[in-house]
Amino acid sequence: MSVLGIDIGGSGIKGAIVDVETGKLLTPRERIPTPENAKPEDVAQVVKTMVEFFHYEGSIGAGFPAVIRNGIALTAANVHKSWIGLDANTLFSSATKCPVSVVNDADAAGIAEMRFGIGRDYPRGVVIFLTIGTGIGSAIFTDGHLVPNTEFGHLEMGGKDAEHRASDAARQEKEMSWKRWAKALNDYLNEIHSLFWPDLIVLGGGISRQAEKFLPFLDVPVKVLPAKLENQAGIIGAALHAAEQGR
Ligand code: BGC
């Protein structure tokens, strides 16, 4: 079965058609910049453009950077505040005339990584998956089962949201060296470890491709590994989630 997976991020909206049995992309990945301010109507237009680009009809899965309960966005850290309380399933379904199932972006990426990436080697225990990009997203799995909508990027560190100190956006904005940024990430991972005592922490998002630049600086009493699916995880996971919802 193939499903269009869309990963809505703070800077780009990425999509591809996914074979949900194998987790492989059946098309190249298409990327459209996220409209400025990421307002609902503008984002819905891009999702529609993406569907037209692929000449796609059928079930769609979309990862979105907010808490999503039953398709409704309940937070809006890096997108327009008017998303809060909005039924994203209905908004995207009416824009595309296809059934769309929305899920938190980090949950989506984590689902894919557990099914087709690193999770294959770690099916048991507590795994914390973190996506590090514009913000920090999180997904926690116990024996492969997801607890949805965790928001560990908003843990407070030194009076600030952790994602304002340790995200990739923070690294770039403050022009931090990898070593300096790794120190912030290290503090954050140690905080996560002291609260959840996971068996494994997986780091995903764009930075997973540059792991050799910062992993050597980390000192955390738990195994920390880069994600395997790189920038495809969000797309694949959104498609898997939609397939599981039967939408
Ligand atoms: C949002 C999360 C999201 C993460 C990564 C955070 O700011 O609150 O819901 O998963 O960014 O995009």
PDB file of C-alpha atoms and ligand atoms in Angstrom:
ATOM      1  CA  MET A   1       0.000   0.000   0.000  1.00  0.00           C
ATOM      2  CA  SER A   2       1.297   3.478  -0.839  1.00  0.00           C
ATOM      3  CA  VAL A   3       0.485   6.647   1.093  1.00  0.00           C
ATOM      4  CA  LEU A   4       1.603  10.249   0.570  1.00  0.00           C
ATOM      5  CA  GLY A   5       3.637  11.283   3.603  1.00  0.00           C
ATOM      6  CA  ILE A   6       4.130  14.978   4.343  1.00  0.00           C
ATOM      7  CA  ASP A   7       6.458  16.391   6.979  1.00  0.00           C
ATOM      8  CA  ILE A   8       5.549  19.954   7.930  1.00  0.00           C
ATOM      9  CA  GLY A   9       8.507  21.674   9.556  1.00  0.00           C
ATOM     10  CA  GLY A  10       9.467  25.149  10.690  1.00  0.00           C
ATOM     11  CA  SER A  11      11.445  25.851   7.519  1.00  0.00           C
ATOM     12  CA  GLY A  12      10.317  23.323   4.917  1.00  0.00           C
ATOM     13  CA  ILE A  13       7.370  21.129   3.979  1.00  0.00           C
ATOM     14  CA  LYS A  14       8.619  17.831   2.569  1.00  0.00           C
ATOM     15  CA  GLY A  15       6.656  15.054   0.901  1.00  0.00           C
ATOM     16  CA  ALA A  16       6.993  11.746  -0.933  1.00  0.00           C
ATOM     17  CA  ILE A  17       4.874   8.712  -1.687  1.00  0.00           C
ATOM     18  CA  VAL A  18       5.781   5.900   0.686  1.00  0.00           C
ATOM     19  CA  ASP A  19       5.410   2.137   0.469  1.00  0.00           C
ATOM     20  CA  VAL A  20       4.140   1.563   4.010  1.00  0.00           C
ATOM     21  CA  GLU A  21       5.027  -2.144   3.982  1.00  0.00           C
ATOM     22  CA  THR A  22       8.731  -1.563   3.274  1.00  0.00           C
ATOM     23  CA  GLY A  23       9.147   2.044   4.457  1.00  0.00           C
ATOM     24  CA  LYS A  24      10.784   2.938   1.140  1.00  0.00           C
ATOM     25  CA  LEU A  25      10.097   6.167  -0.754  1.00  0.00           C
ATOM     26  CA  LEU A  26       8.473   5.429  -4.117  1.00  0.00           C
ATOM     27  CA  THR A  27       9.202   8.942  -5.435  1.00  0.00           C
ATOM     28  CA  PRO A  28      11.935  11.517  -4.893  1.00  0.00           C
ATOM     29  CA  ARG A  29      11.348  13.805  -1.944  1.00  0.00           C
ATOM     30  CA  GLU A  30       9.794  17.172  -2.807  1.00  0.00           C
ATOM     31  CA  ARG A  31      10.443  20.226  -0.594  1.00  0.00           C
ATOM     32  CA  ILE A  32       8.546  23.505  -0.517  1.00  0.00           C
ATOM     33  CA  PRO A  33       9.609  26.273   1.915  1.00  0.00           C
ATOM     34  CA  THR A  34       7.223  26.771   4.830  1.00  0.00           C
ATOM     35  CA  PRO A  35       5.300  30.036   4.277  1.00  0.00           C
ATOM     36  CA  GLU A  36       6.390  32.875   6.539  1.00  0.00           C
ATOM     37  CA  ASN A  37       4.538  32.798   9.900  1.00  0.00           C
ATOM     38  CA  ALA A  38       3.170  29.331   9.006  1.00  0.00           C
ATOM     39  CA  LYS A  39      -0.496  30.404   9.138  1.00  0.00           C
ATOM     40  CA  PRO A  40      -3.080  27.609   8.718  1.00  0.00           C
ATOM     41  CA  GLU A  41      -4.475  28.713   5.326  1.00  0.00           C
ATOM     42  CA  ASP A  42      -0.992  29.229   3.861  1.00  0.00           C
ATOM     43  CA  VAL A  43       0.278  25.854   5.083  1.00  0.00           C
ATOM     44  CA  ALA A  44      -2.902  24.181   3.746  1.00  0.00           C
ATOM     45  CA  GLN A  45      -2.188  25.738   0.327  1.00  0.00           C
ATOM     46  CA  VAL A  46       1.303  24.219   0.311  1.00  0.00           C
ATOM     47  CA  VAL A  47      -0.103  20.811   1.282  1.00  0.00           C
ATOM     48  CA  LYS A  48      -2.543  21.130  -1.634  1.00  0.00           C
ATOM     49  CA  THR A  49       0.327  22.077  -3.983  1.00  0.00           C
ATOM     50  CA  MET A  50       2.253  19.030  -2.780  1.00  0.00           C
ATOM     51  CA  VAL A  51      -0.702  16.735  -3.558  1.00  0.00           C
ATOM     52  CA  GLU A  52      -1.035  18.280  -7.028  1.00  0.00           C
ATOM     53  CA  PHE A  53       2.713  17.942  -7.615  1.00  0.00           C
ATOM     54  CA  PHE A  54       2.470  14.173  -7.087  1.00  0.00           C
ATOM     55  CA  HIS A  55      -0.880  13.919  -8.976  1.00  0.00           C
ATOM     56  CA  TYR A  56      -1.941  12.047  -5.865  1.00  0.00           C
ATOM     57  CA  GLU A  57      -5.336  10.793  -4.761  1.00  0.00           C
ATOM     58  CA  GLY A  58      -5.827   8.738  -1.621  1.00  0.00           C
ATOM     59  CA  SER A  59      -4.888   8.631   1.988  1.00  0.00           C
ATOM     60  CA  ILE A  60      -2.365  11.220   3.255  1.00  0.00           C
ATOM     61  CA  GLY A  61      -0.376  11.343   6.483  1.00  0.00           C
ATOM     62  CA  ALA A  62       1.023  14.656   7.727  1.00  0.00           C
ATOM     63  CA  GLY A  63       3.459  15.294  10.563  1.00  0.00           C
ATOM     64  CA  PHE A  64       2.986  18.681  12.215  1.00  0.00           C
ATOM     65  CA  PRO A  65       5.150  20.437  14.848  1.00  0.00           C
ATOM     66  CA  ALA A  66       2.553  20.642  17.632  1.00  0.00           C
ATOM     67  CA  VAL A  67       0.676  18.483  20.111  1.00  0.00           C
ATOM     68  CA  ILE A  68      -2.025  16.783  18.030  1.00  0.00           C
ATOM     69  CA  ARG A  69      -4.955  15.065  19.677  1.00  0.00           C
ATOM     70  CA  ASN A  70      -7.556  13.490  17.365  1.00  0.00           C
ATOM     71  CA  GLY A  71      -6.349  15.724  14.538  1.00  0.00           C
ATOM     72  CA  ILE A  72      -6.640  18.920  16.579  1.00  0.00           C
ATOM     73  CA  ALA A  73      -3.543  21.078  17.179  1.00  0.00           C
ATOM     74  CA  LEU A  74      -3.246  21.996  20.844  1.00  0.00           C
ATOM     75  CA  THR A  75       0.031  23.959  20.845  1.00  0.00           C
ATOM     76  CA  ALA A  76       1.962  26.167  18.407  1.00  0.00           C
ATOM     77  CA  ALA A  77       5.585  26.752  19.458  1.00  0.00           C
ATOM     78  CA  ASN A  78       7.148  27.447  16.048  1.00  0.00           C
ATOM     79  CA  VAL A  79       4.024  28.046  13.927  1.00  0.00           C
ATOM     80  CA  HIS A  80       1.269  30.684  13.964  1.00  0.00           C
ATOM     81  CA  LYS A  81      -0.715  30.787  17.220  1.00  0.00           C
ATOM     82  CA  SER A  82      -4.019  30.506  15.326  1.00  0.00           C
ATOM     83  CA  TRP A  83      -3.310  26.763  14.963  1.00  0.00           C
ATOM     84  CA  ILE A  84      -4.236  26.249  18.610  1.00  0.00           C
ATOM     85  CA  GLY A  85      -7.615  24.494  18.789  1.00  0.00           C
ATOM     86  CA  LEU A  86      -7.791  24.081  15.013  1.00  0.00           C
ATOM     87  CA  ASP A  87      -8.871  20.780  13.460  1.00  0.00           C
ATOM     88  CA  ALA A  88      -5.869  20.168  11.198  1.00  0.00           C
ATOM     89  CA  ASN A  89      -7.316  16.893   9.825  1.00  0.00           C
ATOM     90  CA  THR A  90     -10.365  18.751   8.525  1.00  0.00           C
ATOM     91  CA  LEU A  91      -8.393  21.765   7.258  1.00  0.00           C
ATOM     92  CA  PHE A  92      -6.010  19.647   5.153  1.00  0.00           C
ATOM     93  CA  SER A  93      -8.716  17.195   4.060  1.00  0.00           C
ATOM     94  CA  SER A  94     -10.881  20.016   2.681  1.00  0.00           C
ATOM     95  CA  ALA A  95      -7.890  21.677   0.983  1.00  0.00           C
ATOM     96  CA  THR A  96      -6.766  18.455  -0.736  1.00  0.00           C
ATOM     97  CA  LYS A  97     -10.090  16.579  -1.099  1.00  0.00           C
ATOM     98  CA  CYS A  98      -8.238  13.567   0.297  1.00  0.00           C
ATOM     99  CA  PRO A  99      -8.487  12.034   3.779  1.00  0.00           C
ATOM    100  CA  VAL A 100      -5.601  13.507   5.811  1.00  0.00           C
ATOM    101  CA  SER A 101      -4.447  12.200   9.158  1.00  0.00           C
ATOM    102  CA  VAL A 102      -2.227  14.574  11.179  1.00  0.00           C
ATOM    103  CA  VAL A 103       0.243  13.469  13.854  1.00  0.00           C
ATOM    104  CA  ASN A 104       2.968  15.218  15.860  1.00  0.00           C
ATOM    105  CA  ASP A 105       6.080  15.436  13.639  1.00  0.00           C
ATOM    106  CA  ALA A 106       8.480  13.880  16.172  1.00  0.00           C
ATOM    107  CA  ASP A 107       6.048  11.054  16.923  1.00  0.00           C
ATOM    108  CA  ALA A 108       5.891  10.399  13.163  1.00  0.00           C
ATOM    109  CA  ALA A 109       9.675  10.370  12.770  1.00  0.00           C
ATOM    110  CA  GLY A 110      10.029   8.163  15.845  1.00  0.00           C
ATOM    111  CA  ILE A 111       7.464   5.668  14.534  1.00  0.00           C
ATOM    112  CA  ALA A 112       9.434   5.338  11.276  1.00  0.00           C
ATOM    113  CA  GLU A 113      12.785   5.081  13.038  1.00  0.00           C
ATOM    114  CA  MET A 114      11.483   2.358  15.374  1.00  0.00           C
ATOM    115  CA  ARG A 115       9.936   0.372  12.528  1.00  0.00           C
ATOM    116  CA  PHE A 116      12.525   0.721   9.768  1.00  0.00           C
ATOM    117  CA  GLY A 117      15.600   2.352  11.316  1.00  0.00           C
ATOM    118  CA  ILE A 118      17.463   1.968  14.550  1.00  0.00           C
ATOM    119  CA  GLY A 119      14.478   0.482  16.419  1.00  0.00           C
ATOM    120  CA  ARG A 120      14.998  -2.770  14.534  1.00  0.00           C
ATOM    121  CA  ASP A 121      18.100  -3.325  16.660  1.00  0.00           C
ATOM    122  CA  TYR A 122      16.430  -2.077  19.869  1.00  0.00           C
ATOM    123  CA  PRO A 123      12.896  -3.529  20.003  1.00  0.00           C
ATOM    124  CA  ARG A 124      12.841  -3.688  23.852  1.00  0.00           C
ATOM    125  CA  GLY A 125      13.183  -1.210  26.684  1.00  0.00           C
ATOM    126  CA  VAL A 126      12.695   2.540  26.812  1.00  0.00           C
ATOM    127  CA  VAL A 127      13.900   4.445  23.750  1.00  0.00           C
ATOM    128  CA  ILE A 128      13.755   8.237  23.588  1.00  0.00           C
ATOM    129  CA  PHE A 129      13.834   9.678  20.110  1.00  0.00           C
ATOM    130  CA  LEU A 130      14.629  13.392  19.727  1.00  0.00           C
ATOM    131  CA  THR A 131      14.398  15.398  16.492  1.00  0.00           C
ATOM    132  CA  ILE A 132      16.690  18.362  16.544  1.00  0.00           C
ATOM    133  CA  GLY A 133      15.867  21.059  14.013  1.00  0.00           C
ATOM    134  CA  THR A 134      13.993  24.367  14.285  1.00  0.00           C
ATOM    135  CA  GLY A 135      12.720  23.083  17.624  1.00  0.00           C
ATOM    136  CA  ILE A 136      13.333  19.886  19.577  1.00  0.00           C
ATOM    137  CA  GLY A 137      10.675  17.222  19.202  1.00  0.00           C
ATOM    138  CA  SER A 138      10.408  14.030  21.221  1.00  0.00           C
ATOM    139  CA  ALA A 139       8.893  10.576  21.102  1.00  0.00           C
ATOM    140  CA  ILE A 140       9.201   7.933  23.803  1.00  0.00           C
ATOM    141  CA  PHE A 141       8.757   4.205  23.175  1.00  0.00           C
ATOM    142  CA  THR A 142       8.492   1.384  25.664  1.00  0.00           C
ATOM    143  CA  ASP A 143       9.018  -2.018  24.013  1.00  0.00           C
ATOM    144  CA  GLY A 144       8.223  -0.319  20.713  1.00  0.00           C
ATOM    145  CA  HIS A 145       4.973   1.313  21.906  1.00  0.00           C
ATOM    146  CA  LEU A 146       4.690   5.081  21.563  1.00  0.00           C
ATOM    147  CA  VAL A 147       3.462   7.401  24.312  1.00  0.00           C
ATOM    148  CA  PRO A 148       2.217  10.220  22.042  1.00  0.00           C
ATOM    149  CA  ASN A 149       2.659  13.990  22.318  1.00  0.00           C
ATOM    150  CA  THR A 150       5.569  14.223  24.724  1.00  0.00           C
ATOM    151  CA  GLU A 151       7.093  17.708  24.500  1.00  0.00           C
ATOM    152  CA  PHE A 152      10.582  17.292  25.924  1.00  0.00           C
ATOM    153  CA  GLY A 153      11.861  20.180  23.809  1.00  0.00           C
ATOM    154  CA  HIS A 154      10.121  22.476  26.260  1.00  0.00           C
ATOM    155  CA  LEU A 155      11.852  21.210  29.383  1.00  0.00           C
ATOM    156  CA  GLU A 156      13.167  24.254  31.195  1.00  0.00           C
ATOM    157  CA  MET A 157      16.942  24.657  31.315  1.00  0.00           C
ATOM    158  CA  GLY A 158      18.442  27.682  33.042  1.00  0.00           C
ATOM    159  CA  GLY A 159      15.114  29.526  32.848  1.00  0.00           C
ATOM    160  CA  LYS A 160      14.678  28.896  29.103  1.00  0.00           C
ATOM    161  CA  ASP A 161      12.975  26.323  26.903  1.00  0.00           C
ATOM    162  CA  ALA A 162      15.567  23.628  26.164  1.00  0.00           C
ATOM    163  CA  GLU A 163      14.900  24.009  22.433  1.00  0.00           C
ATOM    164  CA  HIS A 164      16.028  27.644  22.622  1.00  0.00           C
ATOM    165  CA  ARG A 165      19.412  26.451  23.883  1.00  0.00           C
ATOM    166  CA  ALA A 166      20.019  23.101  22.197  1.00  0.00           C
ATOM    167  CA  SER A 167      18.104  23.037  18.881  1.00  0.00           C
ATOM    168  CA  ASP A 168      19.895  23.248  15.545  1.00  0.00           C
ATOM    169  CA  ALA A 169      18.218  26.644  15.014  1.00  0.00           C
ATOM    170  CA  ALA A 170      19.839  27.885  18.259  1.00  0.00           C
ATOM    171  CA  ARG A 171      23.235  26.597  17.049  1.00  0.00           C
ATOM    172  CA  GLN A 172      22.889  28.435  13.760  1.00  0.00           C
ATOM    173  CA  GLU A 173      21.374  31.658  15.142  1.00  0.00           C
ATOM    174  CA  LYS A 174      24.043  32.029  17.803  1.00  0.00           C
ATOM    175  CA  GLU A 175      26.750  30.847  15.383  1.00  0.00           C
ATOM    176  CA  MET A 176      27.939  28.327  17.967  1.00  0.00           C
ATOM    177  CA  SER A 177      30.856  26.011  17.251  1.00  0.00           C
ATOM    178  CA  TRP A 178      29.946  22.322  17.271  1.00  0.00           C
ATOM    179  CA  LYS A 179      31.834  21.970  20.559  1.00  0.00           C
ATOM    180  CA  ARG A 180      29.935  24.803  22.239  1.00  0.00           C
ATOM    181  CA  TRP A 181      26.600  23.571  20.974  1.00  0.00           C
ATOM    182  CA  ALA A 182      27.463  20.016  22.062  1.00  0.00           C
ATOM    183  CA  LYS A 183      27.885  21.338  25.609  1.00  0.00           C
ATOM    184  CA  ALA A 184      24.273  22.650  25.564  1.00  0.00           C
ATOM    185  CA  LEU A 185      23.063  19.388  24.021  1.00  0.00           C
ATOM    186  CA  ASN A 186      25.007  17.411  26.612  1.00  0.00           C
ATOM    187  CA  ASP A 187      23.352  19.309  29.497  1.00  0.00           C
ATOM    188  CA  TYR A 188      19.986  18.682  27.895  1.00  0.00           C
ATOM    189  CA  LEU A 189      20.563  14.950  27.353  1.00  0.00           C
ATOM    190  CA  ASN A 190      21.774  14.549  30.934  1.00  0.00           C
ATOM    191  CA  GLU A 191      18.593  16.260  32.146  1.00  0.00           C
ATOM    192  CA  ILE A 192      16.469  13.898  30.014  1.00  0.00           C
ATOM    193  CA  HIS A 193      18.466  10.946  31.316  1.00  0.00           C
ATOM    194  CA  SER A 194      18.044  11.929  34.962  1.00  0.00           C
ATOM    195  CA  LEU A 195      14.256  12.174  34.506  1.00  0.00           C
ATOM    196  CA  PHE A 196      13.515   9.117  32.329  1.00  0.00           C
ATOM    197  CA  TRP A 197      16.473   6.724  32.587  1.00  0.00           C
ATOM    198  CA  PRO A 198      16.021   5.428  29.033  1.00  0.00           C
ATOM    199  CA  ASP A 199      17.961   2.483  27.590  1.00  0.00           C
ATOM    200  CA  LEU A 200      18.776   4.429  24.443  1.00  0.00           C
ATOM    201  CA  ILE A 201      18.542   7.984  23.113  1.00  0.00           C
ATOM    202  CA  VAL A 202      18.289   8.409  19.337  1.00  0.00           C
ATOM    203  CA  LEU A 203      19.051  11.789  17.777  1.00  0.00           C
ATOM    204  CA  GLY A 204      17.212  12.574  14.550  1.00  0.00           C
ATOM    205  CA  GLY A 205      16.558  15.621  12.379  1.00  0.00           C
ATOM    206  CA  GLY A 206      19.078  17.298  10.066  1.00  0.00           C
ATOM    207  CA  ILE A 207      21.890  17.058  12.613  1.00  0.00           C
ATOM    208  CA  SER A 208      21.872  13.225  12.518  1.00  0.00           C
ATOM    209  CA  ARG A 209      23.896  13.443   9.278  1.00  0.00           C
ATOM    210  CA  GLN A 210      26.631  15.400  11.074  1.00  0.00           C
ATOM    211  CA  ALA A 211      26.822  13.200  14.164  1.00  0.00           C
ATOM    212  CA  GLU A 212      30.625  12.833  13.994  1.00  0.00           C
ATOM    213  CA  LYS A 213      30.913  16.588  14.651  1.00  0.00           C
ATOM    214  CA  PHE A 214      29.263  16.512  18.081  1.00  0.00           C
ATOM    215  CA  LEU A 215      28.921  12.922  19.376  1.00  0.00           C
ATOM    216  CA  PRO A 216      32.587  12.849  20.532  1.00  0.00           C
ATOM    217  CA  PHE A 217      31.867  15.797  22.873  1.00  0.00           C
ATOM    218  CA  LEU A 218      28.916  14.115  24.630  1.00  0.00           C
ATOM    219  CA  ASP A 219      29.228  12.581  28.064  1.00  0.00           C
ATOM    220  CA  VAL A 220      25.906  10.982  28.990  1.00  0.00           C
ATOM    221  CA  PRO A 221      25.462   7.747  31.005  1.00  0.00           C
ATOM    222  CA  VAL A 222      23.309   6.135  28.306  1.00  0.00           C
ATOM    223  CA  LYS A 223      23.943   5.083  24.728  1.00  0.00           C
ATOM    224  CA  VAL A 224      23.261   7.958  22.268  1.00  0.00           C
ATOM    225  CA  LEU A 225      23.017   7.067  18.573  1.00  0.00           C
ATOM    226  CA  PRO A 226      22.202   9.056  15.436  1.00  0.00           C
ATOM    227  CA  ALA A 227      18.962   8.127  13.658  1.00  0.00           C
ATOM    228  CA  LYS A 228      19.309   6.031  10.510  1.00  0.00           C
ATOM    229  CA  LEU A 229      16.529   7.359   8.290  1.00  0.00           C
ATOM    230  CA  GLU A 230      17.850  10.940   8.289  1.00  0.00           C
ATOM    231  CA  ASN A 231      15.485  13.425   6.626  1.00  0.00           C
ATOM    232  CA  GLN A 232      13.070  10.746   5.412  1.00  0.00           C
ATOM    233  CA  ALA A 233      11.842   9.661   8.844  1.00  0.00           C
ATOM    234  CA  GLY A 234       9.122  12.316   9.221  1.00  0.00           C
ATOM    235  CA  ILE A 235       7.654  11.545   5.794  1.00  0.00           C
ATOM    236  CA  ILE A 236       7.723   7.766   6.266  1.00  0.00           C
ATOM    237  CA  GLY A 237       6.279   7.947   9.790  1.00  0.00           C
ATOM    238  CA  ALA A 238       3.441  10.273   8.775  1.00  0.00           C
ATOM    239  CA  ALA A 239       2.489   7.793   6.029  1.00  0.00           C
ATOM    240  CA  LEU A 240       2.692   4.833   8.443  1.00  0.00           C
ATOM    241  CA  HIS A 241       0.536   6.640  10.974  1.00  0.00           C
ATOM    242  CA  ALA A 242      -2.137   7.401   8.347  1.00  0.00           C
ATOM    243  CA  ALA A 243      -2.127   3.760   7.199  1.00  0.00           C
ATOM    244  CA  GLU A 244      -2.589   2.618  10.790  1.00  0.00           C
ATOM    245  CA  GLN A 245      -5.492   5.030  11.285  1.00  0.00           C
ATOM    246  CA  GLY A 246      -7.148   3.467   8.246  1.00  0.00           C
ATOM    247  CA  ARG A 247      -7.826   6.926   6.802  1.00  0.00           C
TER     248      ARG A 247
HETATM  249  C1  BGC B   1       6.982  21.497  19.214  1.00  0.00           C
HETATM  250  C2  BGC B   1       6.840  20.000  19.078  1.00  0.00           C
HETATM  251  C3  BGC B   1       7.579  19.528  17.825  1.00  0.00           C
HETATM  252  C4  BGC B   1       9.008  20.015  17.851  1.00  0.00           C
HETATM  253  C5  BGC B   1       9.783  19.628  16.602  1.00  0.00           C
HETATM  254  C6  BGC B   1       8.445  21.864  19.216  1.00  0.00           C
HETATM  255  O1  BGC B   1       8.602  23.252  19.322  1.00  0.00           O
HETATM  256  O2  BGC B   1       6.392  21.947  20.431  1.00  0.00           O
HETATM  257  O3  BGC B   1       5.480  19.644  18.997  1.00  0.00           O
HETATM  258  O4  BGC B   1       7.537  18.127  17.762  1.00  0.00           O
HETATM  259  O5  BGC B   1       9.062  21.421  17.995  1.00  0.00           O
HETATM  260  O6  BGC B   1       9.242  20.178  15.468  1.00  0.00           O
END
